[in-house]
Every structure is written in structure tokens, then in C-alpha cells.
PDB file of C-alpha atoms in Angstrom:
ATOM      1  CA  MET A   1      14.178 -45.069 -34.033  1.00  0.00           C
ATOM      2  CA  SER A   2      15.204 -42.030 -31.739  1.00  0.00           C
ATOM      3  CA  GLU A   3      15.789 -42.038 -28.343  1.00  0.00           C
ATOM      4  CA  ASN A   4      13.577 -38.866 -28.198  1.00  0.00           C
ATOM      5  CA  THR A   5      10.516 -40.704 -29.400  1.00  0.00           C
ATOM      6  CA  THR A   6       7.299 -40.670 -27.204  1.00  0.00           C
ATOM      7  CA  LYS A   7       4.191 -42.727 -27.240  1.00  0.00           C
ATOM      8  CA  GLU A   8       2.554 -39.982 -28.729  1.00  0.00           C
ATOM      9  CA  ASP A   9       4.939 -39.429 -31.712  1.00  0.00           C
ATOM     10  CA  VAL A  10       4.507 -43.316 -32.725  1.00  0.00           C
ATOM     11  CA  ILE A  11       0.549 -42.695 -32.291  1.00  0.00           C
ATOM     12  CA  THR A  12       0.542 -39.964 -34.721  1.00  0.00           C
ATOM     13  CA  VAL A  13       2.809 -41.518 -37.145  1.00  0.00           C
ATOM     14  CA  LEU A  14       0.468 -44.675 -36.936  1.00  0.00           C
ATOM     15  CA  ASP A  15      -2.615 -42.475 -37.068  1.00  0.00           C
ATOM     16  CA  GLY A  16      -1.117 -40.710 -40.265  1.00  0.00           C
ATOM     17  CA  MET A  17      -0.559 -43.847 -41.938  1.00  0.00           C
ATOM     18  CA  GLY A  18      -3.893 -44.962 -41.629  1.00  0.00           C
ATOM     19  CA  GLU A  19      -3.504 -47.491 -38.800  1.00  0.00           C
ATOM     20  CA  THR A  20      -5.666 -48.289 -36.004  1.00  0.00           C
ATOM     21  CA  VAL A  21      -3.947 -47.565 -32.388  1.00  0.00           C
ATOM     22  CA  ASP A  22      -5.103 -48.441 -29.009  1.00  0.00           C
ATOM     23  CA  SER A  23      -3.720 -45.533 -27.349  1.00  0.00           C
ATOM     24  CA  GLU A  24      -3.638 -47.844 -23.900  1.00  0.00           C
ATOM     25  CA  ARG A  25      -0.835 -50.134 -25.040  1.00  0.00           C
ATOM     26  CA  GLY A  26       2.785 -49.370 -23.909  1.00  0.00           C
ATOM     27  CA  ILE A  27       5.377 -47.541 -26.441  1.00  0.00           C
ATOM     28  CA  LEU A  28       7.413 -50.780 -27.141  1.00  0.00           C
ATOM     29  CA  GLU A  29       4.170 -52.301 -28.502  1.00  0.00           C
ATOM     30  CA  LEU A  30       3.231 -49.157 -30.858  1.00  0.00           C
ATOM     31  CA  LYS A  31       6.980 -49.159 -31.829  1.00  0.00           C
ATOM     32  CA  GLN A  32       6.824 -52.730 -32.989  1.00  0.00           C
ATOM     33  CA  LYS A  33       3.393 -52.129 -34.569  1.00  0.00           C
ATOM     34  CA  LEU A  34       4.968 -49.497 -36.633  1.00  0.00           C
ATOM     35  CA  MET A  35       7.974 -51.685 -37.606  1.00  0.00           C
ATOM     36  CA  LEU A  36       5.635 -54.351 -38.738  1.00  0.00           C
ATOM     37  CA  CYS A  37       3.117 -52.126 -40.650  1.00  0.00           C
ATOM     38  CA  LYS A  38       3.136 -52.654 -44.592  1.00  0.00           C
ATOM     39  CA  ALA A  39       3.716 -48.894 -45.343  1.00  0.00           C
ATOM     40  CA  TYR A  40       6.811 -48.952 -42.809  1.00  0.00           C
ATOM     41  CA  LEU A  41       8.294 -52.072 -44.602  1.00  0.00           C
ATOM     42  CA  GLU A  42       7.740 -50.548 -48.000  1.00  0.00           C
ATOM     43  CA  TYR A  43       8.942 -47.032 -47.240  1.00  0.00           C
ATOM     44  CA  GLU A  44      11.401 -47.399 -44.114  1.00  0.00           C
ATOM     45  CA  GLU A  45      13.117 -44.141 -44.913  1.00  0.00           C
ATOM     46  CA  PHE A  46      10.028 -41.909 -45.670  1.00  0.00           C
ATOM     47  CA  VAL A  47       8.322 -43.308 -42.260  1.00  0.00           C
ATOM     48  CA  ARG A  48      11.504 -42.746 -40.426  1.00  0.00           C
ATOM     49  CA  ASP A  49      11.385 -39.216 -41.716  1.00  0.00           C
ATOM     50  CA  VAL A  50       8.014 -38.276 -40.953  1.00  0.00           C
ATOM     51  CA  LEU A  51       8.706 -39.780 -37.470  1.00  0.00           C
ATOM     52  CA  GLY A  52      11.734 -37.652 -37.260  1.00  0.00           C
ATOM     53  CA  ILE A  53       9.520 -34.399 -38.333  1.00  0.00           C
ATOM     54  CA  THR A  54       7.019 -35.599 -35.736  1.00  0.00           C
ATOM     55  CA  ILE A  55       9.574 -35.633 -32.918  1.00  0.00           C
ATOM     56  CA  GLU A  56      11.206 -31.882 -34.308  1.00  0.00           C
ATOM     57  CA  ASP A  57       7.677 -30.476 -34.318  1.00  0.00           C
ATOM     58  CA  ARG A  58       6.790 -31.915 -30.834  1.00  0.00           C
ATOM     59  CA  MET A  59      10.233 -30.721 -29.803  1.00  0.00           C
ATOM     60  CA  GLU A  60       9.715 -27.207 -31.272  1.00  0.00           C
ATOM     61  CA  LYS A  61       6.284 -26.969 -29.778  1.00  0.00           C
ATOM     62  CA  GLY A  62       8.007 -28.116 -26.220  1.00  0.00           C
ATOM     63  CA  ARG A  63      10.584 -25.226 -26.915  1.00  0.00           C
ATOM     64  CA  LYS A  64       8.057 -22.590 -27.762  1.00  0.00           C
ATOM     65  CA  GLU A  65       6.009 -23.540 -24.840  1.00  0.00           C
ATOM     66  CA  ASN A  66       8.813 -23.400 -22.374  1.00  0.00           C
ATOM     67  CA  SER A  67       9.637 -19.825 -24.146  1.00  0.00           C
ATOM     68  CA  ARG A  68       6.119 -18.512 -23.743  1.00  0.00           C
ATOM     69  CA  THR A  69       5.996 -19.954 -20.331  1.00  0.00           C
ATOM     70  CA  ARG A  70       8.979 -18.287 -19.638  1.00  0.00           C
ATOM     71  CA  LEU A  71       7.964 -15.017 -21.165  1.00  0.00           C
ATOM     72  CA  GLU A  72       4.718 -15.325 -19.033  1.00  0.00           C
ATOM     73  CA  ARG A  73       6.478 -15.554 -15.964  1.00  0.00           C
ATOM     74  CA  GLN A  74       8.900 -12.605 -16.606  1.00  0.00           C
ATOM     75  CA  GLN A  75       5.762 -10.488 -17.253  1.00  0.00           C
ATOM     76  CA  GLU A  76       4.365 -11.241 -14.370  1.00  0.00           C
ATOM     77  CA  LEU A  77       7.427 -10.891 -12.424  1.00  0.00           C
ATOM     78  CA  LYS A  78       7.726  -7.539 -14.140  1.00  0.00           C
ATOM     79  CA  LEU A  79       3.923  -6.903 -13.223  1.00  0.00           C
ATOM     80  CA  ALA A  80       4.375  -8.042  -9.631  1.00  0.00           C
ATOM     81  CA  ARG A  81       7.422  -5.497  -9.129  1.00  0.00           C
ATOM     82  CA  ILE A  82       5.335  -2.735 -11.036  1.00  0.00           C
ATOM     83  CA  GLU A  83       2.435  -3.726  -8.505  1.00  0.00           C
ATOM     84  CA  GLU A  84       4.890  -3.530  -5.383  1.00  0.00           C
ATOM     85  CA  ALA A  85       6.487  -0.359  -6.596  1.00  0.00           C
ATOM     86  CA  ARG A  86       2.729   1.120  -6.710  1.00  0.00           C
ATOM     87  CA  ARG A  87       2.036  -0.256  -3.487  1.00  0.00           C
ATOM     88  CA  LYS A  88       5.021   1.483  -1.942  1.00  0.00           C
ATOM     89  CA  ALA A  89       4.281   4.798  -3.340  1.00  0.00           C
ATOM     90  CA  GLU A  90       1.137   4.456  -2.247  1.00  0.00           C
ATOM     91  CA  LYS A  91       1.988   3.437   1.238  1.00  0.00           C
ATOM     92  CA  GLU A  92       4.831   6.306   1.006  1.00  0.00           C
ATOM     93  CA  ALA A  93       2.204   8.875   0.045  1.00  0.00           C
ATOM     94  CA  ARG A  94      -0.263   7.730   2.563  1.00  0.00           C
ATOM     95  CA  LEU A  95       2.252   8.182   5.410  1.00  0.00           C
ATOM     96  CA  ARG A  96       3.593  11.789   4.308  1.00  0.00           C
ATOM     97  CA  SER A  97      -0.152  12.443   4.284  1.00  0.00           C
ATOM     98  CA  GLU A  98      -0.660  11.244   7.685  1.00  0.00           C
ATOM     99  CA  GLU A  99       2.356  13.348   8.702  1.00  0.00           C
ATOM    100  CA  LYS A 100       1.229  16.024   7.226  1.00  0.00           C
ATOM    101  CA  ALA A 101      -2.110  15.912   8.994  1.00  0.00           C
ATOM    102  CA  ARG A 102       0.117  14.956  12.324  1.00  0.00           C
ATOM    103  CA  HIS A 103       2.055  18.280  11.900  1.00  0.00           C
ATOM    104  CA  ILE A 104      -1.194  20.036  11.303  1.00  0.00           C
ATOM    105  CA  VAL A 105      -2.817  18.666  14.471  1.00  0.00           C
ATOM    106  CA  GLU A 106       0.129  19.590  16.543  1.00  0.00           C
ATOM    107  CA  LYS A 107       0.448  23.277  14.808  1.00  0.00           C
ATOM    108  CA  GLU A 108      -3.345  23.914  15.430  1.00  0.00           C
ATOM    109  CA  GLY A 109      -2.968  22.589  19.068  1.00  0.00           C
ATOM    110  CA  ARG A 110      -0.038  24.608  19.880  1.00  0.00           C
ATOM    111  CA  LEU A 111      -1.617  27.648  18.056  1.00  0.00           C
ATOM    112  CA  LYS A 112      -4.883  26.832  20.441  1.00  0.00           C
ATOM    113  CA  ALA A 113      -2.579  26.583  23.606  1.00  0.00           C
ATOM    114  CA  ALA A 114      -1.221  29.982  22.830  1.00  0.00           C
ATOM    115  CA  LYS A 115      -4.333  31.610  22.126  1.00  0.00           C
ATOM    116  CA  GLU A 116      -5.638  30.220  25.193  1.00  0.00           C
ATOM    117  CA  ALA A 117      -2.786  31.232  27.274  1.00  0.00           C
ATOM    118  CA  LYS A 118      -3.123  34.811  25.756  1.00  0.00           C
ATOM    119  CA  ILE A 119      -6.754  34.532  26.816  1.00  0.00           C
ATOM    120  CA  LEU A 120      -5.711  33.614  30.217  1.00  0.00           C
ATOM    121  CA  GLU A 121      -3.400  36.144  30.439  1.00  0.00           C
ATOM    122  CA  ALA A 122      -5.923  38.973  29.219  1.00  0.00           C
ATOM    123  CA  ARG A 123      -8.204  37.658  32.002  1.00  0.00           C
ATOM    124  CA  ARG A 124      -5.556  37.512  34.690  1.00  0.00           C
ATOM    125  CA  ARG A 125      -4.730  41.142  33.832  1.00  0.00           C
ATOM    126  CA  THR A 126      -8.002  42.479  33.888  1.00  0.00           C
ATOM    127  CA  GLU A 127      -9.017  40.520  36.945  1.00  0.00           C
ATOM    128  CA  GLU A 128      -5.635  42.147  38.459  1.00  0.00           C
ATOM    129  CA  LYS A 129      -6.643  45.617  36.970  1.00  0.00           C
ATOM    130  CA  ALA A 130     -10.157  45.250  38.537  1.00  0.00           C
ATOM    131  CA  ARG A 131      -8.766  44.080  41.920  1.00  0.00           C
ATOM    132  CA  LEU A 132      -6.286  46.976  41.733  1.00  0.00           C
ATOM    133  CA  ARG A 133      -9.221  49.529  40.984  1.00  0.00           C
ATOM    134  CA  ALA A 134     -11.255  47.930  43.940  1.00  0.00           C
ATOM    135  CA  LYS A 135      -8.603  48.506  46.015  1.00  0.00           C
ATOM    136  CA  ASP A 136      -7.892  51.833  44.705  1.00  0.00           C
ATOM    137  CA  GLU A 137     -11.796  52.424  45.267  1.00  0.00           C
ATOM    138  CA  ALA A 138     -11.700  51.270  48.558  1.00  0.00           C
ATOM    139  CA  THR A 139      -8.500  53.346  49.602  1.00  0.00           C
ATOM    140  CA  ARG A 140     -10.255  56.324  48.160  1.00  0.00           C
ATOM    141  CA  ILE A 141     -13.555  55.594  50.016  1.00  0.00           C
ATOM    142  CA  ASP A 142     -11.313  55.024  53.203  1.00  0.00           C
ATOM    143  CA  GLU A 143      -9.712  58.214  52.674  1.00  0.00           C
ATOM    144  CA  ILE A 144     -13.074  60.057  52.120  1.00  0.00           C
ATOM    145  CA  GLY A 145     -14.593  58.542  55.170  1.00  0.00           C
ATOM    146  CA  GLU A 146     -11.355  59.587  57.339  1.00  0.00           C
ATOM    147  CA  ARG A 147     -11.939  63.132  55.828  1.00  0.00           C
ATOM    148  CA  LYS A 148     -15.193  63.166  56.889  1.00  0.00           C
ATOM    149  CA  MET A 149     -14.682  61.864  60.259  1.00  0.00           C
ATOM    150  CA  ALA A 150     -11.843  64.389  60.658  1.00  0.00           C
ATOM    151  CA  PHE A 151     -14.116  67.289  59.628  1.00  0.00           C
ATOM    152  CA  GLY A 152     -16.811  65.900  61.608  1.00  0.00           C
ATOM    153  CA  ARG A 153     -14.626  66.028  64.507  1.00  0.00           C
ATOM    154  CA  ALA A 154     -13.157  69.037  63.362  1.00  0.00           C
ATOM    155  CA  ASP A 155     -16.758  70.739  63.327  1.00  0.00           C
ATOM    156  CA  ALA A 156     -17.425  69.172  66.502  1.00  0.00           C
ATOM    157  CA  THR A 157     -14.498  70.711  67.929  1.00  0.00           C
ATOM    158  CA  CYS A 158     -14.774  74.083  66.339  1.00  0.00           C
ATOM    159  CA  SER A 159     -18.575  74.282  67.124  1.00  0.00           C
ATOM    160  CA  ARG A 160     -17.464  73.618  71.125  1.00  0.00           C
ATOM    161  CA  ARG A 161     -15.310  76.416  71.019  1.00  0.00           C
ATOM    162  CA  THR A 162     -18.032  78.710  70.054  1.00  0.00           C
TER     163      THR A 162
END
């Protein structure tokens, strides 16, 4: 029997030959039972071929399972890379959006500050014009008052002369 023979292989062959099998027995006991059964003794070459085919089937099944598992891992890895790329793209888009929003807020802040500065400058100019008008008005009033006083004095001196 082959080195690759497992307990399950021997159990499969014994079941196939119609033998009752206690799966709790060890592989050596099961191999011994196989070699002592009537079918093995009568058709040793055939039973060895069946056992060999059973082993090959199991090994092929194992290779297929390994291949399937490897393919699944590759697909999972590919999916993980795609997910990571998607998350990275979303993060970059979010950061660009936040950066754009920050620039808009900064620009709006600068525009608002410039507008407020213009308003303050206009208010200052208006107040300055009003102050200058008030000063001019006060000067005119003073001049008018001085003229009146001068006329009043002149009238007073003129009326004394006459």
C-alpha cells in the first residue's frame, strides 16, 4: 500500500467492498482488515487499483480545493485592493471638497472684509464731509455774526455822528 494512503481511503475501499467498518479503529488495523478480507485476497491487484484511484481522487480533490482556495484568496485580495482604492478615491474627493469649501469660506471672508472696509471708508468720508460742512457752516455763521457786529458797530458809530 502507498505512503499516501489515509484512514479515509481505506474506509472508502472497505465500504465499497461491502465490509463493515469501525471508523474509530486506527489506520494500521484498517489496513490489516483490508488485506485479510476475502475480496483483497482474491482480487489483490484490482483492490490495489481501486485504492490507488481512491488516493488519486482524494489528492485531485485536495489540489482542486487548494486551487479554489488560492483563487478565492486572490479574488478577496483583488476585492480588498479595489475597496482600498475606492476608499482612497472617496477620501481624496472628500479632502478636495473640504479644501474647495475652505477656499470659498476664505474668499467670502476676504470679500466680506473688503466690503466692510469699503463701508467703513464710505462712512468715514461721509462723517468727514459732514464735519467739514459743519465747520464751514460754523465759520460762515461766525463770519455772518462778525459782519453783523461790524455793521452794528458801524451803525452805532454812524448814528452817533449824525
